[in-house]
Short mmCIF file of C-alpha atoms in Angstrom, two decimals:
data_model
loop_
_atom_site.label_atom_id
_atom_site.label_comp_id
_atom_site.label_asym_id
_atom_site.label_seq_id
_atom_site.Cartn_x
_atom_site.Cartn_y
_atom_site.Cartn_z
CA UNK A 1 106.64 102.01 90.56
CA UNK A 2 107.93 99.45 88.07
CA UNK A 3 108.06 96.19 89.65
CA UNK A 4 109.74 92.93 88.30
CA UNK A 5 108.96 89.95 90.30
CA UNK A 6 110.80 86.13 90.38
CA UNK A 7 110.71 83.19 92.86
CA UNK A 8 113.78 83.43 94.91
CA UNK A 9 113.73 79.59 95.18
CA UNK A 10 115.92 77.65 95.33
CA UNK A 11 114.86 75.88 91.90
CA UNK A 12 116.25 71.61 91.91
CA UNK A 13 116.65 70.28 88.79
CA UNK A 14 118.07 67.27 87.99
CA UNK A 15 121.10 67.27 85.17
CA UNK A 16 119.93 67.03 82.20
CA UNK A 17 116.16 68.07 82.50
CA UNK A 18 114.94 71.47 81.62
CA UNK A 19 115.16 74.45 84.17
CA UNK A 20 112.33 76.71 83.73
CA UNK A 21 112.73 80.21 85.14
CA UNK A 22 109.80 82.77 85.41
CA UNK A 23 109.57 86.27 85.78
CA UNK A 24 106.32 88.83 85.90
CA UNK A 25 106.48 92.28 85.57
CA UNK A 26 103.73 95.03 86.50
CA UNK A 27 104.57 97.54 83.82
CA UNK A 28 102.40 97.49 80.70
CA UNK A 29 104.76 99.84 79.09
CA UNK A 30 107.89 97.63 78.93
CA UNK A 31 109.26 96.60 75.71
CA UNK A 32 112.26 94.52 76.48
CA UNK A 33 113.42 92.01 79.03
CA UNK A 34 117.04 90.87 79.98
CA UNK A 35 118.21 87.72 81.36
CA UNK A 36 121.03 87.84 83.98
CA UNK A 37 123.00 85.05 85.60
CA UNK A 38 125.08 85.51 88.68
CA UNK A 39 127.36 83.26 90.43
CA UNK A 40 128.12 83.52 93.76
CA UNK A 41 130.56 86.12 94.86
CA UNK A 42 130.70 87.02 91.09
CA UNK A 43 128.87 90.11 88.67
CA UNK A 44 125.90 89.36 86.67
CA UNK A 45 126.69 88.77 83.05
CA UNK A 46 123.93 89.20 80.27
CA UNK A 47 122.45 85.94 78.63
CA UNK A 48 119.49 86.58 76.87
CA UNK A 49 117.14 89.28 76.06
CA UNK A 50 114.15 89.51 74.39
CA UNK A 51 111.70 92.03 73.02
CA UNK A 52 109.21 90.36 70.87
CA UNK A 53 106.20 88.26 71.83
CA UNK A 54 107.02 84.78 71.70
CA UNK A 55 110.20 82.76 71.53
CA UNK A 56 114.13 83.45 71.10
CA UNK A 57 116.16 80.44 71.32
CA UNK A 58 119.68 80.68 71.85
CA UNK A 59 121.96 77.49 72.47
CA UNK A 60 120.53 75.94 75.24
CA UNK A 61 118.56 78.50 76.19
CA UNK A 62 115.18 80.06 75.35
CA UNK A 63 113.31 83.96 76.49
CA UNK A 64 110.09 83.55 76.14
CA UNK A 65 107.83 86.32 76.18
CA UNK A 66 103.82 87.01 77.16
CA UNK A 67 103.52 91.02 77.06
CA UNK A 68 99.34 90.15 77.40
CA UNK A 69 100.28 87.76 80.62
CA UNK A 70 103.61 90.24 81.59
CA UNK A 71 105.25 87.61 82.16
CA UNK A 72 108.74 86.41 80.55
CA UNK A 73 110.26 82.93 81.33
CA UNK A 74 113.59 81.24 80.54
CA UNK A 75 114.25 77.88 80.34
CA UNK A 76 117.48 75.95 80.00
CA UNK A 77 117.91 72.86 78.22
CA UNK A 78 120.03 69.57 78.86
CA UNK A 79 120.78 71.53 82.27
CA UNK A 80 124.10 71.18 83.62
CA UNK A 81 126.01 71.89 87.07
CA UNK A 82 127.90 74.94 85.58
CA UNK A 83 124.39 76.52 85.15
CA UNK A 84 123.98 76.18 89.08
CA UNK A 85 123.62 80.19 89.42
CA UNK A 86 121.19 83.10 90.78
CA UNK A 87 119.23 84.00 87.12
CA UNK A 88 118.28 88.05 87.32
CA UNK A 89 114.89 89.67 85.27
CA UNK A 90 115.49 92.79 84.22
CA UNK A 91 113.39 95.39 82.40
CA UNK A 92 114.58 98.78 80.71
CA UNK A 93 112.63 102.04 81.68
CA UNK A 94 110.01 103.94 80.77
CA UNK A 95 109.76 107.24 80.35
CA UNK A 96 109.59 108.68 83.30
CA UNK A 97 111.38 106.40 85.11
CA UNK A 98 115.44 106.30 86.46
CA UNK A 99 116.70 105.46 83.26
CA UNK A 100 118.48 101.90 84.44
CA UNK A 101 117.33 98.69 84.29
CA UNK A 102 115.13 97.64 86.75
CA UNK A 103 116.27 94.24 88.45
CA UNK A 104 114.23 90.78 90.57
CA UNK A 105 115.51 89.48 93.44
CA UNK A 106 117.14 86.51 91.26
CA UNK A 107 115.74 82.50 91.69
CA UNK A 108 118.14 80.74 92.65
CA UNK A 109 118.81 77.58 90.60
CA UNK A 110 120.77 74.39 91.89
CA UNK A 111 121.30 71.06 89.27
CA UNK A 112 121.98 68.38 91.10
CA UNK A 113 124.28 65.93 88.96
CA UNK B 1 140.16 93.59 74.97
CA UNK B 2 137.67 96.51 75.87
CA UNK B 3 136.48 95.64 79.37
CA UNK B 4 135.21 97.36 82.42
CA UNK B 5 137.31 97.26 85.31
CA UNK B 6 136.89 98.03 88.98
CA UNK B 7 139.38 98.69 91.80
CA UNK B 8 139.76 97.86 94.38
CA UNK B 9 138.09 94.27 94.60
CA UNK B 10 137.73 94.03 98.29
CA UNK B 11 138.07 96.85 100.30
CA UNK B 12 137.77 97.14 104.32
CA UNK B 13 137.67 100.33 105.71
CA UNK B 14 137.27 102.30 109.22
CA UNK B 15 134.14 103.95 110.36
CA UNK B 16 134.68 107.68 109.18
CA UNK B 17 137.15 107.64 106.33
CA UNK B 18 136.56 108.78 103.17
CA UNK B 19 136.96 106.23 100.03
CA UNK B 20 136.50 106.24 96.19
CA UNK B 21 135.45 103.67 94.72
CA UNK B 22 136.92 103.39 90.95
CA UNK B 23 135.53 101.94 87.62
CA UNK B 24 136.74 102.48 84.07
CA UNK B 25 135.71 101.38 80.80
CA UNK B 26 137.25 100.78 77.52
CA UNK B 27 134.37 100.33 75.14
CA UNK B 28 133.35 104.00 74.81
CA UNK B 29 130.46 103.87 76.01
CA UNK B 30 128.33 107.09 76.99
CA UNK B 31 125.71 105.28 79.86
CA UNK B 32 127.50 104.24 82.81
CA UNK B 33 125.83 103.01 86.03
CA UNK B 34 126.18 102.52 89.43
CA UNK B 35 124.47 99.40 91.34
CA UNK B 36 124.35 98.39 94.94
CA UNK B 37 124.02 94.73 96.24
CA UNK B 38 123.50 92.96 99.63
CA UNK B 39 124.44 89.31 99.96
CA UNK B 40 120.84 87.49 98.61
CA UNK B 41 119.12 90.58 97.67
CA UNK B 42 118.65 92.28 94.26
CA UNK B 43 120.40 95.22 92.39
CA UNK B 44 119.30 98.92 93.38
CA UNK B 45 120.30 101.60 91.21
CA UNK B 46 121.91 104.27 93.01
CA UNK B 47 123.63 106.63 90.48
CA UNK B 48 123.86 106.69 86.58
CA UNK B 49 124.88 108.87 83.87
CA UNK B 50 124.34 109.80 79.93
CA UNK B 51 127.94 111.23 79.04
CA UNK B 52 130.56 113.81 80.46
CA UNK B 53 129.38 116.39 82.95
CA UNK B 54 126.37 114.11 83.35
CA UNK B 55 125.09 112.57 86.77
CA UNK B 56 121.95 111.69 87.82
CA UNK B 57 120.61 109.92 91.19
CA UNK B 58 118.80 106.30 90.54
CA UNK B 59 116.06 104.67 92.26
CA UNK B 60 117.86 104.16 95.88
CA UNK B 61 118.74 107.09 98.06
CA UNK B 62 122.15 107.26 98.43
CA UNK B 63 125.16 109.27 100.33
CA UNK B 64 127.48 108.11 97.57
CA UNK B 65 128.67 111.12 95.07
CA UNK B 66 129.41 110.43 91.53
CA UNK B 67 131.65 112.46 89.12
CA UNK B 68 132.20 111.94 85.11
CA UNK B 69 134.97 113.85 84.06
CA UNK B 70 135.92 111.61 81.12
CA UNK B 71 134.07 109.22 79.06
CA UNK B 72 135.43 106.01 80.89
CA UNK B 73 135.66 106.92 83.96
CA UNK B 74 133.17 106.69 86.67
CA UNK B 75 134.30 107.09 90.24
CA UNK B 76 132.18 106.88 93.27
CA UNK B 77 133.04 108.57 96.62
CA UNK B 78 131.77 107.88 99.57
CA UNK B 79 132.97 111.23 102.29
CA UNK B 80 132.44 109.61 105.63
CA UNK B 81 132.06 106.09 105.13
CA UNK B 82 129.77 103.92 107.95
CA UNK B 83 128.92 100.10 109.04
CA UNK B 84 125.58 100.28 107.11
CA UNK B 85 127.26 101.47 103.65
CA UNK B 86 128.95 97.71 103.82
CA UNK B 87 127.90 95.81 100.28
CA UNK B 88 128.43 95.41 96.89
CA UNK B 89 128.99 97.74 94.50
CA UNK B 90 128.89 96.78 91.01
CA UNK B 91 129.42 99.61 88.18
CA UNK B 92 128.12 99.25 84.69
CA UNK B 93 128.43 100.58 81.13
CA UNK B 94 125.64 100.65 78.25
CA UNK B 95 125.38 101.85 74.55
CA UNK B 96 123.04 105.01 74.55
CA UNK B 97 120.74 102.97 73.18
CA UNK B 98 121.12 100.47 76.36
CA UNK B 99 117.28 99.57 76.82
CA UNK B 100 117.96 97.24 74.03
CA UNK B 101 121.67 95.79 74.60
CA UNK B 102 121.74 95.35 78.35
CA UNK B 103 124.69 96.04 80.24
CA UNK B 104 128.07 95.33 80.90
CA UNK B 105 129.46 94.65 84.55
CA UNK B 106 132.90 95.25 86.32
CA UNK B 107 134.13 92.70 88.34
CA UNK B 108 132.59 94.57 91.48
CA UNK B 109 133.86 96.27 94.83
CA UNK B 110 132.89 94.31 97.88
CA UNK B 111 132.70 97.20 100.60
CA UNK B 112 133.60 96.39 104.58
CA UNK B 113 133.19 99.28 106.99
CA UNK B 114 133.97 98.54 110.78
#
């Protein structure tokens, strides 16, 4: 069963500091990651994703990837209240697998200004 | 624009009664998804498919049916609708080659059975 896990939170950062989301996954096999953000009441819209070992900056934001660790992060520069939001991990299948992305519970990210 | 819509937004229904719930897409896209979501809690797949005439069941059991007729659309029907299908239910479109472009979201249905 292809897990991806995050820290629910909720994540304080002050406005203007770096936000620094992680995410592990237990599947070996995964090539890709996605980054999600949600507001409240709202659908998750796609950010980031990321299928290479290292870093992929975009903006304010950078995926970084550990495939040896499983474990992908994102972090958010210069944070500010508009990026007050639940932040979703996905992963693609495998084969195998439903073939839809699998999906964390979300952390849960506050600035305070 | 090409979009993904769903209809209706809110919907609160009576124990018993049979709904559809509808999503369309104008990006022709083949992949199309279904997701369900309760307040605080993570996406569960419950019903996706690869093209027309195409339906397959996702990780979550559900008593949702799904029917793909046409490329963009993607209805899901619920026959006898009950207080513990209340939630969110949030359709999705993909490339074929999805794994590596993510998705797109509709808006969302926010289901109420009493």
């Amino acid at each position: 069963q292809k897990e991806v896990e995050q820290n629910s939170g909720p994540l304080s950062v002050p406005e203007g500091a770096i936000a620094s989301l992680n995410c592990t996954y237990s599947d070996r096999g995964s090539q890709s990651f996605f980054w999600y953000r949600q507001y409240s009441g709202k659908s998750p819209e796609l950010i980031m994703f990321i299928y290479s070992n290292g870093d992929k900056e975009d903006g304010r934001f950078t995926a970084q990837l550990n495939k040896a660790s499983q474990y992908v992060s994102l972090l958010i520069r210069d944070s500010q209240p508009s990026d007050s939001a639940t932040y979703l991990c996905a992963a693609p299948p495998v084969r195998g697998g439903a073939d839809g992305l699998t999906f964390g519970k979300g952390t849960h990210l506050i600035i305070q200004p | 624009e090409a979009d993904i819509y769903q209809t209706p937004r809110y919907l609160v229904i009576g124990t018993g009664k049979k709904i559809t719930l509808e999503c369309s897409q104008t990006m022709g896209h083949d992949k199309m998804y279904w997701y369900q979501q309760d307040p605080g809690m993570e996406l569960h797949l419950i019903h996706y498919s690869y093209g027309v005439n195409s339906t397959e069941k996702g990780d979550l059991s559900s008593e949702s049916t799904v029917s793909r007729i046409r490329t963009e659309h993607f209805p899901l029907t619920l026959e006898s609708a009950r207080p513990s299908h209340t939630s969110q239910y949030l359709c999705a479109s993909s490339e074929l080659s999805g794994g590596w472009h993510g998705y797109t979201f509709g808006s969302g249905t926010r289901l109420t059975v009493v």
